[in-house]
Amino acid sequence: MAGGSVFTNGSNMNILLQNQQTPRGYTSQPLDSLFLSSSAPFFGSRSMLSFEDVDGGKRCNRSFLNGFDMDENGDDGMDEYFHQSEKKRRLSIDQVQFLEKSFEVENKLEPERKTKLAKDLGLQPRQVAIWFQNRRARWKTKQLEKDYESLHHSYQSLQTDYDNLLKEKDRLKAEVARLTEKVAREKQEGKLDESESEKNGLKESVMKKSMVDSVSEGEGSKVSIVEACNNNNNNNNKIEDISSARSDILDCESPRYTDGVLVRNDAFEPEYQSDISQDEEENLLPPYIFTKLEDVNYSNPPHTSSTYQFQEEEDHHALWPWSY
DNA sequence: TTGTGTTTTATTGCCTCC
DNA sequence: GGAGGCAATAAAACACAA
């Protein structure tokens, strides 16, 4: 925009702008009265000029300056002269409200609309364009802030869930440890019982052996049993011994359950080895432990106790892909 | 009153589209 | 190549605490 055009006519100024109160204590005056006559030239290197001198030291209404674009002034000498009093002028509340409403309708500005707005508001089309440009920038910033808040909220929510899951995991781990310890303790107690009975019943075992032999030979007669009993050095309470011997024979081959947990009676085995498979051990645990974990959608649902290790790092990455 | 931080207006340079 | 958009930035205007 070259040339020396001067904004000298306020006839285009919309009635809206007249007698307005400017945003922060500026006194507005009827705009027409503030427009200079055609013989009063404006000079300046920029689009805005200070009119403090013109207005008796007070700030005059900005509106009549708004149409003054630096590109329209080519006088360098006068530009230098006015440079020191060069000021930016803010738009009035009414102008801003008008522009805001227009922005709400459409945040892009077609040339026709720009021209009309400029005409209605008494601004240069360029000023309107600049205002829309800056307004779009502010809107974008606000949108970014909103998006950030939204994402931050989602992140915090997910993090809370994750923390809760970690606590649940720890709780379940402790539960597993407690149950494992309980099972081991009960196994140990079962061993101790057998040791004591072993001590007390060495001679009983001899008798048992005889009785088993007798039975296995198919001689389950009363005489055989009595003879077997007679092999026992203790001849007292023969019938009672026979009964207990039978009972022990049966007991030593029967599975024993304690608190619903299978405890293998291994009194006659040289070395105890658990016959309870890992699967059986897991089956002894409350079912919700695993269903709960699977609900979390871990990549490797724990089928065995050996896989009952959380791949924490990996899962954390899966949950928070953006946090690393 | 003054220093400082924020907001608003405007410029500049680059890019894209027609 | 001109028009228009955008990001970055400058600078005036403004708010506010000390």
Tab-separated table of N, CA and C in Angstrom, chain A residues 15-94:
chain	number	residue	atom	x	y	z
A	15	ILE	N	-22.972	4.284	13.399
A	15	ILE	CA	-23.556	4.957	14.555
A	15	ILE	C	-23.191	4.247	15.852
A	16	LEU	N	-22.909	2.963	15.700
A	16	LEU	CA	-22.528	2.146	16.847
A	16	LEU	C	-21.358	2.750	17.610
A	17	LEU	N	-20.497	3.372	16.895
A	17	LEU	CA	-19.261	3.838	17.508
A	17	LEU	C	-19.379	5.224	18.120
A	18	GLN	N	-20.498	5.817	17.944
A	18	GLN	CA	-20.614	7.171	18.430
A	18	GLN	C	-20.964	7.198	19.912
A	19	ASN	N	-20.389	8.181	20.584
A	19	ASN	CA	-20.667	8.389	22.000
A	19	ASN	C	-20.389	7.145	22.840
A	20	GLN	N	-19.462	6.381	22.406
A	20	GLN	CA	-19.203	5.165	23.148
A	20	GLN	C	-18.196	5.417	24.256
A	21	GLN	N	-18.260	4.541	25.243
A	21	GLN	CA	-17.261	4.574	26.304
A	21	GLN	C	-16.194	3.558	25.971
A	22	THR	N	-15.013	3.984	25.880
A	22	THR	CA	-13.941	3.072	25.513
A	22	THR	C	-13.555	2.203	26.699
A	23	PRO	N	-12.893	1.119	26.437
A	23	PRO	CA	-12.702	0.065	27.439
A	23	PRO	C	-12.194	0.529	28.785
A	24	ARG	N	-11.182	1.227	28.855
A	24	ARG	CA	-10.566	1.481	30.158
A	24	ARG	C	-10.455	2.966	30.436
A	25	GLY	N	-11.609	3.558	30.488
A	25	GLY	CA	-11.648	4.930	30.924
A	25	GLY	C	-11.407	5.977	29.844
A	26	TYR	N	-11.253	5.506	28.642
A	26	TYR	CA	-11.102	6.486	27.587
A	26	TYR	C	-12.432	7.148	27.301
A	27	THR	N	-12.390	8.413	27.125
A	27	THR	CA	-13.620	9.119	26.818
A	27	THR	C	-13.826	9.154	25.320
A	28	SER	N	-14.940	8.638	24.927
A	28	SER	CA	-15.247	8.684	23.502
A	28	SER	C	-16.005	9.957	23.185
A	29	GLN	N	-15.827	10.348	22.014
A	29	GLN	CA	-16.561	11.505	21.549
A	29	GLN	C	-17.273	11.116	20.275
A	30	PRO	N	-18.247	11.895	19.928
A	30	PRO	CA	-18.885	11.605	18.644
A	30	PRO	C	-17.816	11.524	17.574
A	31	LEU	N	-17.853	10.429	16.905
A	31	LEU	CA	-16.748	10.151	15.997
A	31	LEU	C	-16.611	11.172	14.892
A	32	ASP	N	-17.735	11.584	14.410
A	32	ASP	CA	-17.661	12.506	13.289
A	32	ASP	C	-16.915	13.772	13.678
A	33	SER	N	-17.098	14.130	14.908
A	33	SER	CA	-16.458	15.361	15.337
A	33	SER	C	-14.951	15.189	15.468
A	34	LEU	N	-14.550	13.970	15.552
A	34	LEU	CA	-13.125	13.733	15.722
A	34	LEU	C	-12.405	13.550	14.404
A	35	PHE	N	-13.167	13.319	13.384
A	35	PHE	CA	-12.497	13.181	12.098
A	35	PHE	C	-12.025	14.524	11.600
A	36	LEU	N	-10.832	14.488	11.136
A	36	LEU	CA	-10.231	15.727	10.678
A	36	LEU	C	-10.800	16.134	9.337
A	37	SER	N	-10.634	17.343	9.104
A	37	SER	CA	-11.090	17.826	7.806
A	37	SER	C	-10.149	17.337	6.726
A	38	SER	N	-10.582	17.473	5.545
A	38	SER	CA	-9.798	16.962	4.434
A	38	SER	C	-8.459	17.684	4.329
A	39	SER	N	-8.363	18.811	4.945
A	39	SER	CA	-7.107	19.543	4.830
A	39	SER	C	-6.116	19.182	5.934
A	40	ALA	N	-6.567	18.361	6.855
A	40	ALA	CA	-5.666	18.006	7.957
A	40	ALA	C	-4.993	16.685	7.665
A	41	PRO	N	-3.762	16.699	7.269
A	41	PRO	CA	-3.077	15.456	6.897
A	41	PRO	C	-2.581	14.686	8.104
A	42	PHE	N	-2.571	13.356	7.957
A	42	PHE	CA	-1.964	12.492	8.961
A	42	PHE	C	-0.648	11.951	8.419
A	43	PHE	N	0.299	11.991	9.243
A	43	PHE	CA	1.565	11.396	8.863
A	43	PHE	C	2.009	10.438	9.949
A	44	GLY	N	2.691	9.442	9.540
A	44	GLY	CA	3.215	8.505	10.527
A	44	GLY	C	3.780	7.291	9.847
A	45	SER	N	4.717	6.715	10.500
A	45	SER	CA	5.341	5.539	9.923
A	45	SER	C	4.515	4.299	10.172
A	46	ARG	N	3.620	4.371	11.114
A	46	ARG	CA	2.855	3.179	11.473
A	46	ARG	C	1.378	3.477	11.355
A	47	SER	N	0.636	2.510	11.676
A	47	SER	CA	-0.793	2.649	11.490
A	47	SER	C	-1.433	3.472	12.580
A	48	MET	N	-0.768	3.609	13.685
A	48	MET	CA	-1.361	4.324	14.789
A	48	MET	C	-0.557	5.572	15.118
A	49	LEU	N	-1.261	6.571	15.523
A	49	LEU	CA	-0.610	7.810	15.917
A	49	LEU	C	-1.186	8.274	17.240
A	50	SER	N	-0.388	9.000	17.939
A	50	SER	CA	-0.877	9.584	19.187
A	50	SER	C	-1.506	10.930	18.907
A	51	PHE	N	-2.610	11.148	19.537
A	51	PHE	CA	-3.280	12.425	19.361
A	51	PHE	C	-3.420	13.149	20.687
A	52	GLU	N	-2.499	12.832	21.551
A	52	GLU	CA	-2.565	13.480	22.842
A	52	GLU	C	-2.520	14.997	22.699
A	53	ASP	N	-1.679	15.435	21.812
A	53	ASP	CA	-1.540	16.876	21.641
A	53	ASP	C	-2.803	17.483	21.074
A	54	VAL	N	-3.394	16.715	20.210
A	54	VAL	CA	-4.599	17.209	19.566
A	54	VAL	C	-5.730	17.301	20.565
A	55	ASP	N	-5.713	16.354	21.504
A	55	ASP	CA	-6.842	16.245	22.409
A	55	ASP	C	-6.539	16.880	23.760
A	56	GLY	N	-5.747	17.872	23.732
A	56	GLY	CA	-5.482	18.578	24.969
A	56	GLY	C	-4.800	17.714	26.013
A	57	GLY	N	-3.953	16.856	25.562
A	57	GLY	CA	-3.197	16.036	26.502
A	57	GLY	C	-3.898	14.768	26.885
A	58	LYS	N	-5.188	14.652	26.624
A	58	LYS	CA	-5.902	13.416	26.917
A	58	LYS	C	-5.912	12.538	25.684
A	59	ARG	N	-6.190	11.319	25.968
A	59	ARG	CA	-6.289	10.405	24.846
A	59	ARG	C	-7.634	10.568	24.181
A	60	CYS	N	-7.595	10.762	22.933
A	60	CYS	CA	-8.851	10.918	22.224
A	60	CYS	C	-9.356	9.562	21.790
A	61	ASN	N	-10.522	9.573	21.228
A	61	ASN	CA	-11.083	8.316	20.730
A	61	ASN	C	-10.159	7.710	19.693
A	62	ARG	N	-9.940	6.453	19.868
A	62	ARG	CA	-8.998	5.772	18.989
A	62	ARG	C	-9.558	5.551	17.597
A	63	SER	N	-10.885	5.566	17.544
A	63	SER	CA	-11.491	5.083	16.313
A	63	SER	C	-11.043	5.874	15.091
A	64	PHE	N	-10.904	7.126	15.286
A	64	PHE	CA	-10.587	7.899	14.090
A	64	PHE	C	-9.154	7.702	13.660
A	65	LEU	N	-8.415	6.961	14.440
A	65	LEU	CA	-7.048	6.643	14.035
A	65	LEU	C	-6.971	5.306	13.340
A	66	ASN	N	-7.978	4.548	13.572
A	66	ASN	CA	-7.859	3.159	13.177
A	66	ASN	C	-7.701	2.967	11.684
A	67	GLY	N	-8.217	3.879	10.930
A	67	GLY	CA	-8.150	3.690	9.505
A	67	GLY	C	-6.845	4.143	8.893
A	68	PHE	N	-5.947	4.534	9.753
A	68	PHE	CA	-4.726	5.099	9.224
A	68	PHE	C	-3.660	4.037	9.133
A	69	ASP	N	-3.380	3.643	7.947
A	69	ASP	CA	-2.408	2.584	7.755
A	69	ASP	C	-1.079	3.174	7.328
A	70	MET	N	-0.018	2.565	7.864
A	70	MET	CA	1.304	3.109	7.588
A	70	MET	C	1.647	3.040	6.116
A	71	ASP	N	1.089	2.051	5.480
A	71	ASP	CA	1.401	1.890	4.068
A	71	ASP	C	0.801	3.023	3.236
A	72	GLU	N	-0.081	3.707	3.847
A	72	GLU	CA	-0.730	4.770	3.105
A	72	GLU	C	0.005	6.093	3.267
A	73	ASN	N	1.093	6.080	4.009
A	73	ASN	CA	1.831	7.306	4.226
A	73	ASN	C	3.270	7.135	3.784
A	74	GLY	N	3.613	7.957	2.869
A	74	GLY	CA	4.943	7.791	2.340
A	74	GLY	C	5.879	8.938	2.657
A	75	ASP	N	5.443	9.864	3.440
A	75	ASP	CA	6.272	11.027	3.723
A	75	ASP	C	7.228	10.711	4.856
A	76	ASP	N	8.462	10.463	4.509
A	76	ASP	CA	9.436	10.067	5.504
A	76	ASP	C	9.778	11.188	6.470
A	77	GLY	N	9.792	12.388	5.972
A	77	GLY	CA	10.126	13.509	6.847
A	77	GLY	C	9.108	13.682	7.956
A	78	MET	N	7.856	13.685	7.566
A	78	MET	CA	6.794	13.833	8.553
A	78	MET	C	6.671	12.576	9.398
A	79	ASP	N	7.018	11.468	8.765
A	79	ASP	CA	7.008	10.210	9.519
A	79	ASP	C	7.951	10.330	10.703
A	80	GLU	N	9.100	10.874	10.431
A	80	GLU	CA	10.086	11.084	11.499
A	80	GLU	C	9.511	12.007	12.565
A	81	TYR	N	8.805	12.980	12.105
A	81	TYR	CA	8.257	13.978	13.013
A	81	TYR	C	7.245	13.352	13.964
A	82	PHE	N	6.417	12.497	13.442
A	82	PHE	CA	5.349	11.920	14.258
A	82	PHE	C	5.756	10.614	14.960
A	83	HIS	N	6.926	10.195	14.630
A	83	HIS	CA	7.315	8.871	15.120
A	83	HIS	C	7.265	8.773	16.638
A	84	GLN	N	7.660	9.831	17.311
A	84	GLN	CA	7.760	9.757	18.755
A	84	GLN	C	6.395	9.662	19.424
A	85	SER	N	5.412	10.183	18.803
A	85	SER	CA	4.100	10.158	19.431
A	85	SER	C	3.243	9.017	18.897
A	86	GLU	N	3.893	8.162	18.161
A	86	GLU	CA	3.183	7.030	17.588
A	86	GLU	C	2.652	6.098	18.667
A	87	LYS	N	1.372	5.772	18.598
A	87	LYS	CA	0.757	4.925	19.616
A	87	LYS	C	-0.109	3.874	18.965
A	88	LYS	N	-0.233	2.829	19.657
A	88	LYS	CA	-1.226	1.834	19.244
A	88	LYS	C	-2.535	2.198	19.891
A	89	ARG	N	-3.586	1.875	19.224
A	89	ARG	CA	-4.899	2.160	19.790
A	89	ARG	C	-5.707	0.875	19.878
A	90	ARG	N	-6.283	0.684	20.987
A	90	ARG	CA	-7.126	-0.499	21.129
A	90	ARG	C	-8.506	-0.214	20.579
A	91	LEU	N	-9.128	-1.251	20.148
A	91	LEU	CA	-10.481	-1.106	19.655
A	91	LEU	C	-11.421	-0.895	20.827
A	92	SER	N	-12.515	-0.253	20.554
A	92	SER	CA	-13.485	-0.022	21.618
A	92	SER	C	-14.219	-1.321	21.959
A	93	ILE	N	-14.894	-1.301	23.089
A	93	ILE	CA	-15.666	-2.474	23.509
A	93	ILE	C	-16.680	-2.863	22.445
A	94	ASP	N	-17.347	-1.858	21.926
A	94	ASP	CA	-18.382	-2.145	20.935
A	94	ASP	C	-17.789	-2.760	19.666
